[in-house]
mmCIF file of C-alpha atoms in Angstrom:
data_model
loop_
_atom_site.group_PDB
_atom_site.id
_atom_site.type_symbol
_atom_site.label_atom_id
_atom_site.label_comp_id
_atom_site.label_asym_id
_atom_site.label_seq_id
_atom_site.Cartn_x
_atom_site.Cartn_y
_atom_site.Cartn_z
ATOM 1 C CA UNK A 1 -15.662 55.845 -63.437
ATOM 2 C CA UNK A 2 -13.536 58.369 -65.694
ATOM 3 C CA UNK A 3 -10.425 57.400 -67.703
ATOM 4 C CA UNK A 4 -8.286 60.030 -68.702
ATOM 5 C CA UNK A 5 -4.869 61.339 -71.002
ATOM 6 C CA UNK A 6 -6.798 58.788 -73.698
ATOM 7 C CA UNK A 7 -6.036 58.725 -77.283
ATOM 8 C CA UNK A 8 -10.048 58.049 -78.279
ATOM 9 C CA UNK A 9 -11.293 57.134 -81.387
ATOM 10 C CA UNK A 10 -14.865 59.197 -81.149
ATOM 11 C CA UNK A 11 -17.535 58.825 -83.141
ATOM 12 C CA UNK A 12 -16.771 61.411 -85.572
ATOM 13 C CA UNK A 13 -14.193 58.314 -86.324
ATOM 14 C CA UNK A 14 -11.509 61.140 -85.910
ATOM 15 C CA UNK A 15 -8.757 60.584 -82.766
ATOM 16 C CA UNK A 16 -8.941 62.683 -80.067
ATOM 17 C CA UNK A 17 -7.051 62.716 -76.582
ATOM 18 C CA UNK A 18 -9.016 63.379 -73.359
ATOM 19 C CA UNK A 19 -11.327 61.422 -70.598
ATOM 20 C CA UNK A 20 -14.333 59.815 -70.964
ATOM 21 C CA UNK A 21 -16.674 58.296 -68.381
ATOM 22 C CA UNK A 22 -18.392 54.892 -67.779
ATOM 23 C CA UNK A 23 -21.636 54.341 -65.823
ATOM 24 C CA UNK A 24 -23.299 51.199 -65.607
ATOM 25 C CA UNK A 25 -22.196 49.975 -68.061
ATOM 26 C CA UNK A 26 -22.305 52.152 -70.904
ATOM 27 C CA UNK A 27 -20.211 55.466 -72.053
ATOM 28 C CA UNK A 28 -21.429 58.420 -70.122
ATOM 29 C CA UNK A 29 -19.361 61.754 -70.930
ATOM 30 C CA UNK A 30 -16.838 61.782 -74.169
ATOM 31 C CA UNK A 31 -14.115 64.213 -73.693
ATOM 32 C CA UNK A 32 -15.388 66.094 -71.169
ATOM 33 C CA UNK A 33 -14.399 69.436 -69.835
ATOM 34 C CA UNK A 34 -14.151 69.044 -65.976
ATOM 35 C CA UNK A 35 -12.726 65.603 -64.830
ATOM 36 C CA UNK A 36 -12.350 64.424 -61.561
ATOM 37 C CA UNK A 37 -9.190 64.100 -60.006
ATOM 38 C CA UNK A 38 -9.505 60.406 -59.273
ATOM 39 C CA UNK A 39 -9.685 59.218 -63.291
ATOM 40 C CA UNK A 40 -7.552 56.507 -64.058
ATOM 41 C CA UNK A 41 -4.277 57.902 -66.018
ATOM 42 C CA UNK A 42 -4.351 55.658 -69.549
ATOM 43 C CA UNK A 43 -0.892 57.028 -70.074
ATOM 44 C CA UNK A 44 -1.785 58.146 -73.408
ATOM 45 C CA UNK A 45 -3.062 54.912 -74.280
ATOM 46 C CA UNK A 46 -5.161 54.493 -77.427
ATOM 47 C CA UNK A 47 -8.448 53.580 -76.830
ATOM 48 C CA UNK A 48 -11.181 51.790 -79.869
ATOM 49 C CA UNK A 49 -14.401 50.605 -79.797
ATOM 50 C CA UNK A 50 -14.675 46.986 -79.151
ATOM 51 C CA UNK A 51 -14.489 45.361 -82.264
ATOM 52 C CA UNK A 52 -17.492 43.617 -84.331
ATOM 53 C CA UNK A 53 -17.067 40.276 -86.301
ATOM 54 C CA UNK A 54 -20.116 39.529 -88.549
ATOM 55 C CA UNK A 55 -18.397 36.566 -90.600
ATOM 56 C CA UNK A 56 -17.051 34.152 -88.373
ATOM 57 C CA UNK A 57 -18.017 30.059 -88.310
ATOM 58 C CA UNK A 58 -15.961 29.133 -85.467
ATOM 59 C CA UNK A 59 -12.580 29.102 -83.339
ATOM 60 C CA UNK A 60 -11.062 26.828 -80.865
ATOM 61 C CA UNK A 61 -12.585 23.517 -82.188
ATOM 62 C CA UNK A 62 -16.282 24.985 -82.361
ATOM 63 C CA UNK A 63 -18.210 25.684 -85.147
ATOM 64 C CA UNK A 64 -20.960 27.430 -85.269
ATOM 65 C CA UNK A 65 -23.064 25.263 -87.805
ATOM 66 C CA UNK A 66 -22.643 22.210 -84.971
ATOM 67 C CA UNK A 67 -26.059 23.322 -83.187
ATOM 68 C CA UNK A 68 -23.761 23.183 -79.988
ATOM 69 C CA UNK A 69 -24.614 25.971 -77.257
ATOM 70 C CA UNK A 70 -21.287 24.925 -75.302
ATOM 71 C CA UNK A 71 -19.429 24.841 -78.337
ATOM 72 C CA UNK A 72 -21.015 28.328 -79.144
ATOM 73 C CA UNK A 73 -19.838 29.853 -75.835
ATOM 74 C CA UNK A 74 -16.959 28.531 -76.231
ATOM 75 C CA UNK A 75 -16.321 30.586 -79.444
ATOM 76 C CA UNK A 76 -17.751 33.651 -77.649
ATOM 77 C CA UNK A 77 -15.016 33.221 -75.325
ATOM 78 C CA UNK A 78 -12.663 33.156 -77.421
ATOM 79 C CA UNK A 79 -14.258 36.366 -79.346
ATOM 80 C CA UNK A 80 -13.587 38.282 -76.278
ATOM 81 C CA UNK A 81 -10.362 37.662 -75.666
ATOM 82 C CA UNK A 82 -9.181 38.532 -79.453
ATOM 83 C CA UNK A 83 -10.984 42.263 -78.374
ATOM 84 C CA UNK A 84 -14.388 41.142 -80.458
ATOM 85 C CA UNK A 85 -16.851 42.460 -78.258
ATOM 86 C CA UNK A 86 -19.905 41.809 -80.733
ATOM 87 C CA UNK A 87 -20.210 39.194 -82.934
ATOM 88 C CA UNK A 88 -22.508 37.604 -85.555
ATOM 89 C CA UNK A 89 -21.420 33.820 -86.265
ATOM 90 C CA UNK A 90 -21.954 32.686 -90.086
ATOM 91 C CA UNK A 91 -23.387 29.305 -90.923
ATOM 92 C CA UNK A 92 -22.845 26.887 -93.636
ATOM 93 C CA UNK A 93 -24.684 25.943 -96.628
ATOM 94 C CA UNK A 94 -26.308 23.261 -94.814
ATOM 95 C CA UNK A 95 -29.937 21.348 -94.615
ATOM 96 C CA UNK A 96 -32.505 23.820 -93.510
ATOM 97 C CA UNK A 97 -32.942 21.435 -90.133
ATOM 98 C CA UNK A 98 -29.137 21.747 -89.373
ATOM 99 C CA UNK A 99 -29.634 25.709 -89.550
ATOM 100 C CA UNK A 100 -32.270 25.493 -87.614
ATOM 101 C CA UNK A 101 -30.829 23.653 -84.483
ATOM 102 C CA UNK A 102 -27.670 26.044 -84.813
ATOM 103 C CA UNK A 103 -29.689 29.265 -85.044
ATOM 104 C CA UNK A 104 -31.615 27.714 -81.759
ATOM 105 C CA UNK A 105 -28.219 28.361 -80.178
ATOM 106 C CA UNK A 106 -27.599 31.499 -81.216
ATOM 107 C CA UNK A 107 -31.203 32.475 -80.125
ATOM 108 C CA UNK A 108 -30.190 30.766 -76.117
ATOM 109 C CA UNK A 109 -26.875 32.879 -76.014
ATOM 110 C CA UNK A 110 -28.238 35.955 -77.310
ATOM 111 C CA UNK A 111 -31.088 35.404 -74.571
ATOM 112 C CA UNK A 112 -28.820 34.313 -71.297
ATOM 113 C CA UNK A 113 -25.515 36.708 -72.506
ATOM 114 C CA UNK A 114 -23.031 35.087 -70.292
ATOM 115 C CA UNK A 115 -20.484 37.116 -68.293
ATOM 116 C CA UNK A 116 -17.221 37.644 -69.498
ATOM 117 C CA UNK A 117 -18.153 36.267 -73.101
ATOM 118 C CA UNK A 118 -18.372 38.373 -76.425
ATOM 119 C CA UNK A 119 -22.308 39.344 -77.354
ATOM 120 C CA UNK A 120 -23.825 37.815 -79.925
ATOM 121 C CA UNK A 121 -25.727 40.591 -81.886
ATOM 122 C CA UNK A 122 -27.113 38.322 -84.706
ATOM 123 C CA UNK A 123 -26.392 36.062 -87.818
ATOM 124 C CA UNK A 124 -25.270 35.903 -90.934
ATOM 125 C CA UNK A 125 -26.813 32.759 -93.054
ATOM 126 C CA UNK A 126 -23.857 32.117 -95.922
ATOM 127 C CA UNK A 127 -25.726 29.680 -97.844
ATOM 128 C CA UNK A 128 -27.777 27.649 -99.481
ATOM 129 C CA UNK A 129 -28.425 30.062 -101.998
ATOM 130 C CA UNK A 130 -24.845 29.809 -103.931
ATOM 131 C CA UNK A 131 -23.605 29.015 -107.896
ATOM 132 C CA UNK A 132 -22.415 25.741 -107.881
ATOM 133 C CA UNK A 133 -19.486 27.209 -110.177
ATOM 134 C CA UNK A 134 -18.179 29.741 -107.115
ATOM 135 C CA UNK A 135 -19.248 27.323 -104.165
ATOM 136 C CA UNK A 136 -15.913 27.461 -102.781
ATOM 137 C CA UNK A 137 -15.689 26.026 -99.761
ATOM 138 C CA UNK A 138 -19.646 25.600 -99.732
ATOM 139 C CA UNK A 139 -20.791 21.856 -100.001
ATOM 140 C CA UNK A 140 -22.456 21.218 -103.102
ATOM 141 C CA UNK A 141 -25.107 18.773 -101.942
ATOM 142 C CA UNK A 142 -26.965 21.098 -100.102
ATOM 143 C CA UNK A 143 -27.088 24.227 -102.932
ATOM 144 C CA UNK A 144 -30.196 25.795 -103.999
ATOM 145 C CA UNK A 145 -32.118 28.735 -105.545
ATOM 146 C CA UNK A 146 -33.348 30.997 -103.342
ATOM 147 C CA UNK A 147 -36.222 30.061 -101.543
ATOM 148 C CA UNK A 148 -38.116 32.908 -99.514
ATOM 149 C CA UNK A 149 -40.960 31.024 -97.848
ATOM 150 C CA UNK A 150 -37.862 28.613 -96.730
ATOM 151 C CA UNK A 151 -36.165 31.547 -95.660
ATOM 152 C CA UNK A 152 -38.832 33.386 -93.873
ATOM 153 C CA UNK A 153 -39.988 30.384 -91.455
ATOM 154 C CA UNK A 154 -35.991 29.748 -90.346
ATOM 155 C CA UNK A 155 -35.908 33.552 -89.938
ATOM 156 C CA UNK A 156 -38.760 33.708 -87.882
ATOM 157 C CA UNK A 157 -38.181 30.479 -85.932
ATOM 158 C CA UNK A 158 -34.999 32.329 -84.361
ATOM 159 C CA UNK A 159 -36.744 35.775 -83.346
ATOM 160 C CA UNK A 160 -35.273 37.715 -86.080
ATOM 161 C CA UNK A 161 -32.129 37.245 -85.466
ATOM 162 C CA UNK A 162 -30.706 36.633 -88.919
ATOM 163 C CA UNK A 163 -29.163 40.002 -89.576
ATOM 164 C CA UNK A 164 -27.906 39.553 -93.162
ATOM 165 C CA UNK A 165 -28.574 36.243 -95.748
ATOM 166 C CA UNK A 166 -26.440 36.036 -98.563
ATOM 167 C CA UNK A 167 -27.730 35.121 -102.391
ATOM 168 C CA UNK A 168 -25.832 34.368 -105.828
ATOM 169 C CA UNK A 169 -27.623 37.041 -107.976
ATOM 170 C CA UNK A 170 -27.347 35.111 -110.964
ATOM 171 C CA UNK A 171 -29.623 31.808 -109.415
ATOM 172 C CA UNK A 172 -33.292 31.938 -111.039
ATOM 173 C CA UNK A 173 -35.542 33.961 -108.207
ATOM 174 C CA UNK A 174 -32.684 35.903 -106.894
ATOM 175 C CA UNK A 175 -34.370 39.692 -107.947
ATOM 176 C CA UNK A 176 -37.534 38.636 -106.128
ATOM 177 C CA UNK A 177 -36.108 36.878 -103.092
ATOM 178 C CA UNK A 178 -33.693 40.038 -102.617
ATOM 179 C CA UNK A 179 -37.119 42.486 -102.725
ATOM 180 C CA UNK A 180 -38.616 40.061 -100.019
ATOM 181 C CA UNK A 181 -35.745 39.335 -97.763
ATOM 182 C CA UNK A 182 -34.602 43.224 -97.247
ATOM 183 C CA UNK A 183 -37.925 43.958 -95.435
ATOM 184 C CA UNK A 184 -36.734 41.381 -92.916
ATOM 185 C CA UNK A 185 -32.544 41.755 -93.168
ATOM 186 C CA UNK A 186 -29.589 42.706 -95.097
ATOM 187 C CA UNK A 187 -29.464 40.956 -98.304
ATOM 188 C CA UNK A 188 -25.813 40.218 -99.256
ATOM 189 C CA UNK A 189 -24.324 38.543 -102.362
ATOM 190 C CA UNK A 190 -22.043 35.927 -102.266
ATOM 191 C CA UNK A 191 -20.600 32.991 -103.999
ATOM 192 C CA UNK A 192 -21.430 34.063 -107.214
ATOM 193 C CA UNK A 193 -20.654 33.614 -111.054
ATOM 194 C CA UNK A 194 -22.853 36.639 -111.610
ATOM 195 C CA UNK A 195 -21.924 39.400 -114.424
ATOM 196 C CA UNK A 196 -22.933 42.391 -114.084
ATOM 197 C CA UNK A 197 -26.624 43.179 -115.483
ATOM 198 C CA UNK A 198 -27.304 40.347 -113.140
ATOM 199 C CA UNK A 199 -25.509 41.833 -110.025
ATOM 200 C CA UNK A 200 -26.989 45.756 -110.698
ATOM 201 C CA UNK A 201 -30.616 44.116 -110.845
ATOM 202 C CA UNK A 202 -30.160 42.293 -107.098
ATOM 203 C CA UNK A 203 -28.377 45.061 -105.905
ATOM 204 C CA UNK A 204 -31.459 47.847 -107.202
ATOM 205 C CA UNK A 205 -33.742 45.191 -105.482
ATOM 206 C CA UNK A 206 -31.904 46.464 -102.260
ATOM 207 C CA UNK A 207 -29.265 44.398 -101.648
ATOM 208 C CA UNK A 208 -26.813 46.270 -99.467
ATOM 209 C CA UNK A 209 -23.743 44.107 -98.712
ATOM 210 C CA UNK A 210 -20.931 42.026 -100.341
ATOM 211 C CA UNK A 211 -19.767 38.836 -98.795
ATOM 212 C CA UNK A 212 -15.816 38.686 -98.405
ATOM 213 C CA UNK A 213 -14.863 40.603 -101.171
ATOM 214 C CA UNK A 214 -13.068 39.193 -104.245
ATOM 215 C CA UNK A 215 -13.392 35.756 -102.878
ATOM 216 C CA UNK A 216 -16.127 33.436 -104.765
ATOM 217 C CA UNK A 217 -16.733 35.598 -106.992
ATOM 218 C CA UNK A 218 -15.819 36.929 -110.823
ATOM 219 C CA UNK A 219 -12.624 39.193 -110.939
ATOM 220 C CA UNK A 220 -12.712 42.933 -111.863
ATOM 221 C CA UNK A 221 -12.709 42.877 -116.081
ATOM 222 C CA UNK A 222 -12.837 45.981 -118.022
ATOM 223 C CA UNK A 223 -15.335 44.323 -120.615
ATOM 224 C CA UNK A 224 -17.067 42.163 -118.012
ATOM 225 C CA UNK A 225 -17.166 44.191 -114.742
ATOM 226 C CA UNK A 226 -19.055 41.620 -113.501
ATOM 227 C CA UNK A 227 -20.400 41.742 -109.338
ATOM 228 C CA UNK A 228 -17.862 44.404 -107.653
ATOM 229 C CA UNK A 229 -18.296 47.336 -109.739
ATOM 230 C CA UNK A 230 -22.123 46.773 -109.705
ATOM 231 C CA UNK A 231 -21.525 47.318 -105.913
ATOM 232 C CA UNK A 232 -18.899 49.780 -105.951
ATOM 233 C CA UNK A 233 -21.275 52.477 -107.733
ATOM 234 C CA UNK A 234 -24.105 51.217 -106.052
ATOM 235 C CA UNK A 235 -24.437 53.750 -102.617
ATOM 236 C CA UNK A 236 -24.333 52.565 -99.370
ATOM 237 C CA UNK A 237 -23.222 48.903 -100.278
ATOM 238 C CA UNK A 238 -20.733 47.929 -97.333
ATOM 239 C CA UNK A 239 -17.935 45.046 -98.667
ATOM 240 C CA UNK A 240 -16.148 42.472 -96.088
ATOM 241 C CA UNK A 241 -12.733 42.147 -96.714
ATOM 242 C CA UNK A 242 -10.509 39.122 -95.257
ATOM 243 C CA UNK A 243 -7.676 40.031 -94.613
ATOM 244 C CA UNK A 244 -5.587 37.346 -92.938
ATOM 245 C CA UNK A 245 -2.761 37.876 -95.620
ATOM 246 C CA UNK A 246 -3.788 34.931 -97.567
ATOM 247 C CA UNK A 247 -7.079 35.259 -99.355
ATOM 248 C CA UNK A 248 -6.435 38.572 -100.300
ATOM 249 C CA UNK A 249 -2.896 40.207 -101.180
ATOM 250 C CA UNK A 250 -2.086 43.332 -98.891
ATOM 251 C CA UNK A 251 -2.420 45.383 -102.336
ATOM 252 C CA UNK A 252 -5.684 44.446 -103.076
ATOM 253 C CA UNK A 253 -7.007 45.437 -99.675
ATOM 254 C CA UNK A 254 -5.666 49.001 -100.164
ATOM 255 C CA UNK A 255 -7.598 49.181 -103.357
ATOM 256 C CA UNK A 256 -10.572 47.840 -102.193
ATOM 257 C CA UNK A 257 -10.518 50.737 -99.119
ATOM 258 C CA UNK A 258 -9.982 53.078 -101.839
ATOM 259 C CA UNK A 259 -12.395 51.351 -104.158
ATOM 260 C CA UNK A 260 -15.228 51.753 -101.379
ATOM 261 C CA UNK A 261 -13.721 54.307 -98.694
ATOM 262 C CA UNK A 262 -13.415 53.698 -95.402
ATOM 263 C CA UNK A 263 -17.088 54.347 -94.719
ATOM 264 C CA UNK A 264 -17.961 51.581 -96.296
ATOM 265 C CA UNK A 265 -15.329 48.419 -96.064
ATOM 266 C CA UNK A 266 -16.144 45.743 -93.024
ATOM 267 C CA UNK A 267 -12.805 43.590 -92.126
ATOM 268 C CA UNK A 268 -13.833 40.195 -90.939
ATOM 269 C CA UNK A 269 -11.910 36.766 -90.106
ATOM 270 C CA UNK A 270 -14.142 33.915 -91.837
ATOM 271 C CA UNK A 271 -12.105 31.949 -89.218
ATOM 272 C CA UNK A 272 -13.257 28.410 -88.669
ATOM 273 C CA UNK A 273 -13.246 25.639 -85.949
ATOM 274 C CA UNK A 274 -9.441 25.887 -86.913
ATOM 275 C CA UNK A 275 -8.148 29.325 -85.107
ATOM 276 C CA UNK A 276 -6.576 29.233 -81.847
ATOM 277 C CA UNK A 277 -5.687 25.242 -83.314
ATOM 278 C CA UNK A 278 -2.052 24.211 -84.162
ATOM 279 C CA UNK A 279 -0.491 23.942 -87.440
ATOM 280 C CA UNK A 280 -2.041 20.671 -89.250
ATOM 281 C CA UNK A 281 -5.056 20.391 -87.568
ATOM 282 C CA UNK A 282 -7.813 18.070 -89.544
ATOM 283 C CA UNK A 283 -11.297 19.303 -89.261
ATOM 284 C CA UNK A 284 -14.753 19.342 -90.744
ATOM 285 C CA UNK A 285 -16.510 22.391 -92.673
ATOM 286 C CA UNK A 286 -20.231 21.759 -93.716
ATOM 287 C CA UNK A 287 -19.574 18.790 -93.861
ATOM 288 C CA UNK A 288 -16.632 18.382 -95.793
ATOM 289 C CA UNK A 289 -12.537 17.746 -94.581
ATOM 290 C CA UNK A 290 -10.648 20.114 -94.042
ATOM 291 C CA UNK A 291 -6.854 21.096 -92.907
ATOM 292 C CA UNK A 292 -4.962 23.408 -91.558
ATOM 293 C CA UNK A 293 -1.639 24.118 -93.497
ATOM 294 C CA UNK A 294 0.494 27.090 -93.893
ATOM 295 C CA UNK A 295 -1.809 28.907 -91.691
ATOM 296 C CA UNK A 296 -4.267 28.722 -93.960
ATOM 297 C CA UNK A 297 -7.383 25.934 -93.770
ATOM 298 C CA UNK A 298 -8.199 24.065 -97.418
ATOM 299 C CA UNK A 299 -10.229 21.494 -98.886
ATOM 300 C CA UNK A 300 -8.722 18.021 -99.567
ATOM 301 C CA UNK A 301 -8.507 19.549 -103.224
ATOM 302 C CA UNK A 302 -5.971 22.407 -102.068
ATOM 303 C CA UNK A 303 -9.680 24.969 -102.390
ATOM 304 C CA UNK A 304 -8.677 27.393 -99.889
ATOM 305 C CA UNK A 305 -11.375 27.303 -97.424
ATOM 306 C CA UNK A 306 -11.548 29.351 -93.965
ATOM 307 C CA UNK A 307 -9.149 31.469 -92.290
ATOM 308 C CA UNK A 308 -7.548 30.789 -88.546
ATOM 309 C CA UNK A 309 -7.135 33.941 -87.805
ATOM 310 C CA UNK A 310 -8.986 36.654 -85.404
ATOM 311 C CA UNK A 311 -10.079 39.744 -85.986
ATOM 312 C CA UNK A 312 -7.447 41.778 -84.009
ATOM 313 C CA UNK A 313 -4.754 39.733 -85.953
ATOM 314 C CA UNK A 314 -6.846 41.670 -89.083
ATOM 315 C CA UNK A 315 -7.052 44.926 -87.673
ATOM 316 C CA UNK A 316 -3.567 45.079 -87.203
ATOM 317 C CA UNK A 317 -2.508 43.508 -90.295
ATOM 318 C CA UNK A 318 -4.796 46.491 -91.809
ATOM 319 C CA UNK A 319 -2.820 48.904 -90.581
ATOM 320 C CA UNK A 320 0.612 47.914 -91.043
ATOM 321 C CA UNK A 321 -0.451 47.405 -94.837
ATOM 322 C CA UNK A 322 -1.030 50.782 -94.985
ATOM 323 C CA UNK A 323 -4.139 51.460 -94.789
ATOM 324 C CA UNK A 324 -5.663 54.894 -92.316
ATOM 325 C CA UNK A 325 -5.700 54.098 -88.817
ATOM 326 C CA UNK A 326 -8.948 55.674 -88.681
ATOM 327 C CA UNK A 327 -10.272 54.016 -91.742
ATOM 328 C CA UNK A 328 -9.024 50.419 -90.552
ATOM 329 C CA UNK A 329 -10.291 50.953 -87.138
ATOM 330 C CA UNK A 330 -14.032 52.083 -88.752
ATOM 331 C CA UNK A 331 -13.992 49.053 -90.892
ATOM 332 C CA UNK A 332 -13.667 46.657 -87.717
ATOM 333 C CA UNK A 333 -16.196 48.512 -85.569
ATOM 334 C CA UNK A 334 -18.807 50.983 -86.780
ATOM 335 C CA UNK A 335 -19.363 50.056 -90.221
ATOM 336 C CA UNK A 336 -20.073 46.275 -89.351
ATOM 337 C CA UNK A 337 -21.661 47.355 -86.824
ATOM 338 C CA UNK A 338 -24.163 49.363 -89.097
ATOM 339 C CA UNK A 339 -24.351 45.881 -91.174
ATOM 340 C CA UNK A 340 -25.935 43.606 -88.568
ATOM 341 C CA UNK A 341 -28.337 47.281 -87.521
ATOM 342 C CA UNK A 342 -26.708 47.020 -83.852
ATOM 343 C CA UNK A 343 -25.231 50.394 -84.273
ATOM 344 C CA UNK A 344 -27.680 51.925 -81.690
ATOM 345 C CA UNK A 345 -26.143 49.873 -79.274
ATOM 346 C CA UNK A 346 -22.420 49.179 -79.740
ATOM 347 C CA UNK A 347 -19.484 49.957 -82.862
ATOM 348 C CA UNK A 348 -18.665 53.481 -81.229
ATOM 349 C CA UNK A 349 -17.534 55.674 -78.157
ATOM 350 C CA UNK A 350 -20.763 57.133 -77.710
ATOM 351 C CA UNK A 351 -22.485 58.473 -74.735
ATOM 352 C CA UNK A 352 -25.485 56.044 -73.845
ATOM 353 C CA UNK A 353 -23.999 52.797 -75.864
ATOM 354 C CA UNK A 354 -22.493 49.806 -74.347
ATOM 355 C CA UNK A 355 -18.921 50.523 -72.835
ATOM 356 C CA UNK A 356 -17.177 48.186 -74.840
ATOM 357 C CA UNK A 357 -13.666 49.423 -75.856
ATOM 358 C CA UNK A 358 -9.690 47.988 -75.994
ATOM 359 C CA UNK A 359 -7.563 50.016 -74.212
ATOM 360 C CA UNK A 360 -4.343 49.684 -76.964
ATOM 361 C CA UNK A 361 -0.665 50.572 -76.950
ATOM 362 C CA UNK A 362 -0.125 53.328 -79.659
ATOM 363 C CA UNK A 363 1.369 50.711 -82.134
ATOM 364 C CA UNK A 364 -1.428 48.010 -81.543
ATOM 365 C CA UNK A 365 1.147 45.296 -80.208
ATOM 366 C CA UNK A 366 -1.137 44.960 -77.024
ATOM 367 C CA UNK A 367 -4.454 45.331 -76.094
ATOM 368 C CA UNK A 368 -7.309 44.949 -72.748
ATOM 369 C CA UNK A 369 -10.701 44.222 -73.273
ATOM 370 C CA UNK A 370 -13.667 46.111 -71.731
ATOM 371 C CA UNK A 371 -16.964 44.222 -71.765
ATOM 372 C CA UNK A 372 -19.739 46.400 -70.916
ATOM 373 C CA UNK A 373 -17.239 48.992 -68.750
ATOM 374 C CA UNK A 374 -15.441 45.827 -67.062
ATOM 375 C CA UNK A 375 -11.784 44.805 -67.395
ATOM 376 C CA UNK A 376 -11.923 41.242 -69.025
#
């Protein structure tokens, strides 16, 4: 199957308008030469790679720290419809036995891949290893230093599939958990009070990623630079960025694309159970109540917790704030794709990879979703 007149985003993350072919289920030819006469006309459409969420606990009433496989699908369904083609749930600083049963159900889906549903590509385990001081929306009781051996035996008990854990450089152990944990995943820091000798020794340990930039953690201070500088000059460090228009101002996004470049920002939701829920909806995160107000989920205490948003609803908020099209469209496909190391396989129009792509009008008020080559 060809598609041609195509506004592509190819994988020299530069637009380009031509054809491209699917077969079997993955890209075949990119902007080809000769195409048949019987391509399907896009009518100039633009067309993206499928987008990747790698922070995400939960939508529709699911979370992904419940341990629930239909709940789980259910959120994968969800994923695809919002154009997330790949996806990497985040848990909660829970009990090591609660992560276990949920990362159980990550291990099923990623095993039976339903039709029709977003793939789940791996996890990211937010928690335990947090400051108490920068917790956020964390629940306290179940904090704790970092703890490799604990680490290791959930990591192994779900086939590898934790793609990135995230650590509070400043917690006692933190340098020598970070050299451990990179030879089995990303190490990312997180929920931290850390300043920044503390920060530039995790990060040298090989720490490679930033957990939702700016939130739970210090601000930016010219005598106390504190965690994002330390990452900022430290190569190859990618940063998530929420950017539902509530935990971080429009402004601050621009500067953190031009803080980091477009190479290496990663937009993500941090949605909860609460997206795709109406206005006041009462729920539980980790543990702990929660409600939705103003669009926005918070603790009893008014601590702004999750979003309810989706990634698309990012994207596009991305891009209307001003930031490249081609840098805002990276940051929701290849780069977090890179994060969670399933770049081989999806994150780019690429002959060989999966064929999963939204076909989008030129101002990104609409979009279809292509699982694996097939119209969702």
């Amino acid at each position: 199957m060809f598609y041609r007149n195509a506004r592509i985003f190819c994988s020299d993350f530069q637009f380009r308008t031509g054809a491209f072919e699917v077969k079997d289920g993955r890209f075949g030819a990119v902007l080809p030469e000769n195409v048949p006469a019987d391509a399907i006309d896009l009518g100039g459409a633009t067309v993206i790679p499928g987008l990747v969420e790698i922070h995400s606990h939960g939508n529709s009433g699911a979370d992904f720290s419940d341990g629930d496989y239909e709940g789980l699908k259910k959120m994968a369904a969800f994923y695809a419809r919002q154009g997330v083609t790949s996806f990497a749930p985040a848990s909660m600083t829970l009990p090591y036995d609660v992560l276990e049963r949920a990362f159980a159900t990550a291990v099923q889906l990623k095993k039976e891949q339903p039709k029709g549903l977003s793939v789940l590509r791996g996890i990211q385990m937010e928690g335990p290893y947090f400051s108490y001081k920068k917790r956020g929306a964390q629940n306290p009781d179940y904090l704790k230093n970092p703890d490799f051996e604990g680490f290791k035996k959930l990591w192994e008990g779900c086939d590898g599939l934790v793609k990135i854990v995230d650590v509070a450089p400043e917690l006692p152990g933190a340098r020598e958990f970070t050299e451990q944990a990179t030879k089995l995943c990303a190490v990312s820091v997180a929920h931290t009070d850390s300043d920044y000798d503390h920060a530039r020794a995790v990060f040298d340990a090989g720490a490679s990623h930033l957990t939702h930039l700016y939130n739970a953690m210090p601000a930016i201070s010219h005598r106390a630079p504190g965690v994002i500088p330390a990452a900022v000059e430290t190569p190859g460090v990618t940063a998530e960025l929420i950017c539902d228009g509530y935990h971080v101002h429009p402004a601050s996004v621009r500067l953190a694309f031009s803080m980091f470049g477009g190479d290496r920002m990663c937009l993500i939701s941090d949605s909860g159970r609460c997206a795709g829920m109406p206005e006041g909806t009462q729920f539980q995160l980790g543990g702990q109540d929660c409600c939705l107000r103003d669009g926005v989920a918070r603790l009893t205490d008014g601590t702004i917790a999750c979003s309810a948003t989706n990634m698309w609803v990012c994207l596009t908020n991305v891009i209307r704030w001003g930031v490249r099209e081609e840098d805002a469209v990276r940051a929701a496909t290849y780069n977090p794709a890179c994060a969670i190391a399933a770049d081989k396989e999806v994150g780019s129009i690429e002959e060989g990879k999966v064929a999963d792509f939204l076909v989008c009008a030129p101002d990104y008020s609409s979009m279809q979703v292509y699982l694996g080559g097939e119209k969702l």
